[in-house]
Amino acid sequence: MIYKDREARSSALSIPGLSIPGEKSSKRLSILKQPALSVLNDHLIAYPTPSNLNYFWGFGSLAGICLLIQILSGIFLAMHYAAHVDLAFMSVEHIMRDIEGGWFIRYLHANGASMFFIVVYVHMFRGLYYGSYASPREVVWLVGVVILLLMILTAFMGYVLPWGQMSLWGATVITSLASAVPVVGDHIVTFLWGGFSVDNATLNRFFSLHYLMPFIIAGASIVHIAALHQYGSNNPLGVNASVDKVSFYPYFYVKDLVGWVSFAIFFSVFVFFYPNTLGHPDNYIPANAMSTPAHIVPEWYLLLFYAILRSVPNKLGGVALMLGVFVALAILPFINTSPVRSSNFRPLMKKFYWLFVADCYILVWIGACEVATPFVEIGQLATLVFFAYLLVIIPALGKFETLLLTRKLNKPWKPAFVSNLPLIRG
């Protein structure tokens, strides 16, 4: 049977009992239709993708690549790392100086953490700008917030492992925050330390958890992708793109490849030319419990949360406010009131969004400054703006825009002063 056009051919295939000779057998024998690879084909190769996605949508796949780099480099580092307070610092130096290619693996892992956070932050801010948290993608956003929290915990524990000065004192300061919990706080701190101070038991626990957590993040990432593919990707217009989709391969594979290569160049510049720029020099000093650094700061990607923590003089209030960041992000899909997703069509939201980005930058800067005037006051104001955007501006502006969009006028509107002007007759 010969079909003159594609529509007749496809309609024939949809009729039970009627098919083109060899069509079903060729599909059945395709390697991508086999049970093991059919999931990969459906969710990656032949995945229907909105045709108007821009390069910012490539940061999701970049995050997966960063996670894979961290897992593989971490496994190789663990082969030579010694999780003991007397050996940890020297084992890292042994990897750097004596192991063939050890310096590369170590710098790849250390800078890879920063690259991972850069990619995830861009991915998250893209979601905020284009309204990717809005219905029906609430679960996608919630799982993303959980992944961010797991990443922060994993990065903190990894920062402790080199056992330099910042490792020891950073662990001491951050784990001590648990003592702010009423009644059971001191017991939690003792449990985390495995004793009465940050010591060998603490280092062993952090090493074990740091090795485990990336695999939990990988599992959460699979859930994240599965939830995304349930309703499909958002797009820059924020509209239903089900009528205008193309397969991921080869169209967006090539587009993502441009981002991957560009990112590899950016990553390589830090690994090969500026490997210690994103770290702290004090962590090249062996941990010494008898000498406190003049200024204890976490890695740059945790400075925003550290600034929010410090903005409240009370320890419990600071911890609650820091955890409130994740609560505010998690409830964002449920307090959003705007019928329009993309900020491209929301002039007021676009201005507030860039104010929010600037505010986040200020918080990162404040987190690296010492606790003194005027940095404390600036940090408190920036913290107020941060939560005001997430909890007040987004829902309030959505309602205001909805009011403007749905307002019914019986007659054309004109300013009051125009109606009061005397009629000029000519």
XYZ file of C-alpha atoms in Angstrom, residues 19-378:
360
model
C 0.065 -0.936 9.179
C 2.804 -0.492 6.647
C 4.842 -3.670 6.026
C 8.095 -3.579 7.964
C 7.156 -0.426 9.944
C 6.409 -2.117 13.274
C 9.262 -4.561 12.973
C 11.767 -1.783 12.320
C 10.511 0.150 15.362
C 10.554 -2.974 17.491
C 14.131 -3.770 16.517
C 15.383 -0.223 17.123
C 17.974 -0.188 19.908
C 16.370 2.920 21.433
C 13.060 1.060 21.794
C 14.559 -1.623 24.009
C 13.450 -1.605 27.675
C 16.743 -0.311 29.065
C 17.097 2.571 26.606
C 13.470 3.482 25.951
C 13.366 5.651 29.103
C 16.526 7.467 27.979
C 15.031 7.961 24.537
C 11.684 9.258 25.843
C 13.168 11.619 28.436
C 16.276 12.864 26.659
C 16.676 12.102 22.966
C 13.070 12.349 21.738
C 11.855 14.533 24.629
C 9.459 17.185 23.207
C 10.951 20.587 23.967
C 9.436 24.064 23.420
C 11.040 25.490 20.299
C 11.739 28.946 21.766
C 14.012 28.036 24.704
C 17.041 30.287 25.102
C 20.527 29.494 26.401
C 19.506 29.936 30.047
C 17.595 26.657 29.804
C 20.912 24.869 29.259
C 22.007 25.424 32.865
C 19.894 22.474 34.013
C 21.974 20.011 31.992
C 25.126 21.874 33.056
C 24.180 21.267 36.690
C 23.983 17.533 35.957
C 27.450 17.635 34.381
C 28.833 19.482 37.428
C 27.317 16.874 39.750
C 28.910 14.080 37.726
C 32.315 15.835 37.851
C 32.046 16.238 41.623
C 31.104 12.599 42.178
C 33.888 11.197 39.974
C 36.622 13.533 41.256
C 35.463 12.944 44.844
C 35.741 9.177 44.461
C 39.342 9.488 43.250
C 40.223 11.897 46.066
C 38.715 9.554 48.664
C 41.163 6.852 47.552
C 44.063 8.835 49.052
C 42.373 10.982 51.729
C 42.866 10.092 55.405
C 39.947 11.157 57.627
C 41.990 11.724 60.782
C 42.810 15.025 62.458
C 46.538 14.187 62.503
C 46.645 13.087 58.855
C 43.892 14.920 56.954
C 45.840 18.095 56.117
C 48.958 16.195 55.073
C 46.943 13.688 53.051
C 45.581 16.562 50.966
C 49.142 17.840 50.453
C 50.186 14.286 49.571
C 47.489 14.221 46.883
C 48.703 17.571 45.556
C 52.435 16.804 45.544
C 52.998 13.047 45.274
C 50.038 11.521 43.399
C 50.266 11.601 39.613
C 47.624 14.082 38.464
C 46.457 14.570 42.050
C 46.730 18.350 41.811
C 44.360 18.319 38.845
C 41.759 16.118 40.576
C 41.916 18.203 43.746
C 41.609 21.555 41.927
C 38.862 20.101 39.736
C 36.893 19.102 42.835
C 37.549 22.299 44.813
C 36.693 24.653 41.955
C 33.964 22.307 40.743
C 31.985 23.071 43.893
C 32.028 26.780 43.031
C 31.117 26.042 39.414
C 28.251 23.834 40.578
C 26.830 26.647 42.706
C 27.273 29.221 39.927
C 25.306 27.007 37.548
C 22.587 26.207 40.096
C 22.192 29.862 41.125
C 21.806 30.939 37.479
C 19.352 28.068 36.987
C 17.350 29.202 40.020
C 17.351 32.909 39.112
C 16.230 31.997 35.601
C 13.300 30.151 37.166
C 12.465 33.219 39.252
C 12.577 35.550 36.244
C 10.488 33.391 33.923
C 8.065 32.174 36.612
C 9.008 28.507 36.320
C 7.795 27.966 39.898
C 4.175 28.710 38.947
C 1.474 26.079 38.509
C 1.591 23.311 37.378
C 5.326 22.967 38.184
C 5.139 23.359 41.965
C 6.735 19.949 42.635
C 9.633 20.734 40.282
C 10.379 23.907 42.249
C 9.995 22.219 45.665
C 12.404 19.423 44.740
C 14.815 22.069 43.431
C 14.753 23.853 46.803
C 15.486 20.530 48.547
C 18.416 19.946 46.170
C 19.784 23.413 46.987
C 19.609 22.665 50.724
C 21.352 19.310 50.225
C 24.048 21.014 48.147
C 24.723 23.553 50.894
C 25.010 20.837 53.549
C 27.314 18.776 51.311
C 29.518 21.761 50.484
C 29.814 22.733 54.148
C 30.924 19.236 55.148
C 33.370 19.150 52.233
C 34.884 22.447 53.362
C 35.776 20.823 56.681
C 37.712 17.903 55.165
C 41.022 19.656 54.232
C 41.351 20.395 57.975
C 42.851 23.838 57.626
C 42.150 26.761 59.918
C 38.928 27.735 58.144
C 37.840 24.089 58.122
C 38.169 23.720 61.886
C 36.746 27.061 62.908
C 34.044 27.091 60.269
C 32.866 23.706 61.552
C 32.988 24.973 65.132
C 30.937 28.105 64.398
C 28.301 26.496 62.163
C 27.723 23.360 64.254
C 27.446 25.520 67.368
C 24.368 27.131 65.853
C 22.418 24.003 66.770
C 22.812 24.989 70.429
C 20.225 27.717 69.756
C 17.488 25.074 69.596
C 15.600 25.190 72.913
C 16.012 22.313 75.395
C 17.817 19.841 73.097
C 20.276 22.241 71.406
C 23.338 21.255 73.453
C 22.607 17.565 72.952
C 22.425 18.077 69.174
C 25.794 19.843 69.176
C 27.396 17.045 71.203
C 25.938 14.499 68.797
C 27.268 16.389 65.772
C 30.721 16.709 67.319
C 30.837 13.157 68.628
C 32.356 14.593 71.790
C 32.842 17.909 73.542
C 34.600 19.707 70.699
C 35.192 19.471 66.953
C 37.662 16.590 66.781
C 38.399 13.301 65.047
C 34.870 11.913 65.431
C 33.474 15.068 63.805
C 35.849 14.776 60.866
C 34.964 11.105 60.333
C 31.243 11.826 60.416
C 31.555 14.701 57.991
C 33.670 12.628 55.610
C 31.145 9.770 55.608
C 28.194 12.093 55.040
C 30.053 14.139 52.425
C 30.687 10.941 50.464
C 27.044 9.874 50.744
C 25.224 13.150 50.072
C 26.075 13.560 46.342
C 24.322 10.273 45.598
C 21.246 11.533 47.462
C 21.450 14.725 45.384
C 21.661 12.568 42.235
C 18.499 10.715 43.294
C 16.722 13.989 44.023
C 17.826 15.262 40.595
C 16.143 12.282 38.941
C 12.939 13.117 40.819
C 13.395 16.749 39.729
C 13.632 15.722 36.048
C 10.707 13.293 36.338
C 8.513 16.026 37.844
C 9.591 18.426 35.091
C 8.743 15.982 32.323
C 5.281 15.381 33.765
C 4.070 18.763 32.492
C 6.964 19.732 30.217
C 9.403 22.617 30.347
C 8.426 26.243 30.796
C 9.482 28.686 28.078
C 10.538 32.360 27.847
C 7.032 33.437 26.852
C 5.456 31.586 29.770
C 2.677 30.229 27.554
C 1.435 26.739 26.734
C 3.911 25.514 24.120
C 2.395 22.077 23.545
C 1.578 22.957 19.928
C 5.113 24.076 19.074
C 7.657 21.539 20.258
C 10.669 19.821 18.727
C 12.684 16.825 19.886
C 15.588 17.550 22.203
C 18.007 15.759 19.889
C 19.468 17.113 17.672
C 18.068 20.634 18.058
C 18.664 21.493 21.704
C 21.513 19.049 22.087
C 23.525 21.322 19.780
C 22.366 24.432 21.634
C 23.314 22.907 24.981
C 26.645 21.812 23.519
C 27.538 25.466 22.935
C 26.901 26.121 26.627
C 28.884 23.064 27.690
C 31.945 24.089 25.690
C 31.756 27.698 26.895
C 31.412 26.510 30.477
C 34.348 24.093 30.071
C 36.547 27.014 28.971
C 35.384 29.136 31.920
C 35.935 26.228 34.327
C 39.385 25.475 32.890
C 40.576 29.053 33.412
C 40.067 28.643 37.171
C 41.453 25.101 37.374
C 44.644 25.797 35.417
C 45.348 29.493 36.007
C 43.518 30.662 39.175
C 42.903 27.489 41.219
C 42.933 29.217 44.623
C 41.071 32.426 43.760
C 37.708 31.152 44.996
C 39.146 29.652 48.203
C 40.444 31.166 51.433
C 44.209 31.408 52.047
C 43.835 30.531 55.743
C 42.832 27.004 54.774
C 46.447 26.378 53.754
C 47.346 26.707 57.437
C 46.952 23.423 59.365
C 44.048 23.432 61.837
C 45.036 24.763 65.239
C 42.484 24.785 68.057
C 44.683 27.205 70.041
C 44.680 29.917 67.353
C 41.476 31.553 66.170
C 41.506 33.269 62.741
C 40.865 37.015 62.820
C 37.868 36.721 60.513
C 35.954 33.446 60.038
C 34.039 33.291 56.759
C 32.516 30.428 54.753
C 33.015 29.852 51.034
C 31.617 32.556 48.742
C 28.551 30.543 47.738
C 27.383 30.434 51.379
C 27.996 34.118 52.120
C 24.402 35.159 51.363
C 23.041 32.765 53.988
C 25.810 33.752 56.403
C 24.899 37.446 56.028
C 21.230 36.678 56.766
C 22.294 34.610 59.780
C 24.343 37.523 61.148
C 21.647 40.126 60.534
C 19.855 39.109 63.747
C 21.750 39.623 67.046
C 19.959 36.664 68.624
C 21.413 33.247 67.723
C 18.051 31.439 67.556
C 16.539 34.276 65.518
C 19.462 34.164 63.087
C 19.157 30.419 62.592
C 15.375 30.688 62.134
C 15.816 33.477 59.582
C 18.431 31.504 57.657
C 16.114 28.490 57.488
C 13.359 30.920 56.534
C 15.141 31.457 53.200
C 14.296 27.895 52.171
C 10.761 28.174 53.561
C 10.185 31.380 51.594
C 11.473 29.769 48.407
C 9.402 26.628 49.000
C 6.090 28.460 49.447
C 6.684 30.733 46.454
C 4.497 28.671 44.041
C 1.593 28.805 46.493
C 1.658 32.549 47.212
C 2.182 33.543 43.594
C -0.929 35.401 42.367
C 0.058 36.522 38.876
C -1.618 34.945 35.831
C 1.447 35.924 33.763
C 4.578 33.839 34.262
C 7.370 35.590 32.384
C 8.759 38.876 33.690
C 9.287 39.908 30.072
C 5.610 40.941 30.070
C 5.606 42.367 33.602
C 7.440 45.734 33.590
C 7.073 46.336 37.326
C 8.140 42.793 38.222
C 11.184 43.107 35.973
C 12.361 46.159 37.925
C 11.774 44.483 41.286
C 13.535 41.344 40.041
C 16.741 43.191 39.202
C 16.523 44.992 42.540
C 16.359 41.547 44.144
C 19.430 40.380 42.188
C 21.350 43.470 43.338
C 20.203 42.837 46.902
C 21.546 39.259 46.754
C 24.884 40.587 45.544
C 24.958 43.028 48.483
C 24.263 40.161 50.902
C 27.164 38.163 49.458
C 29.426 41.178 49.910
C 28.198 41.794 53.475
C 28.771 38.133 54.367
C 32.468 38.582 53.600
C 32.762 41.793 55.669
C 33.547 41.926 59.353
C 30.778 42.388 61.920
C 30.979 46.130 62.390
C 29.176 49.344 61.514
C 27.982 50.076 58.821
C 28.110 46.497 57.491
C 25.683 45.203 60.130
C 23.051 47.819 59.299
C 23.460 47.319 55.543
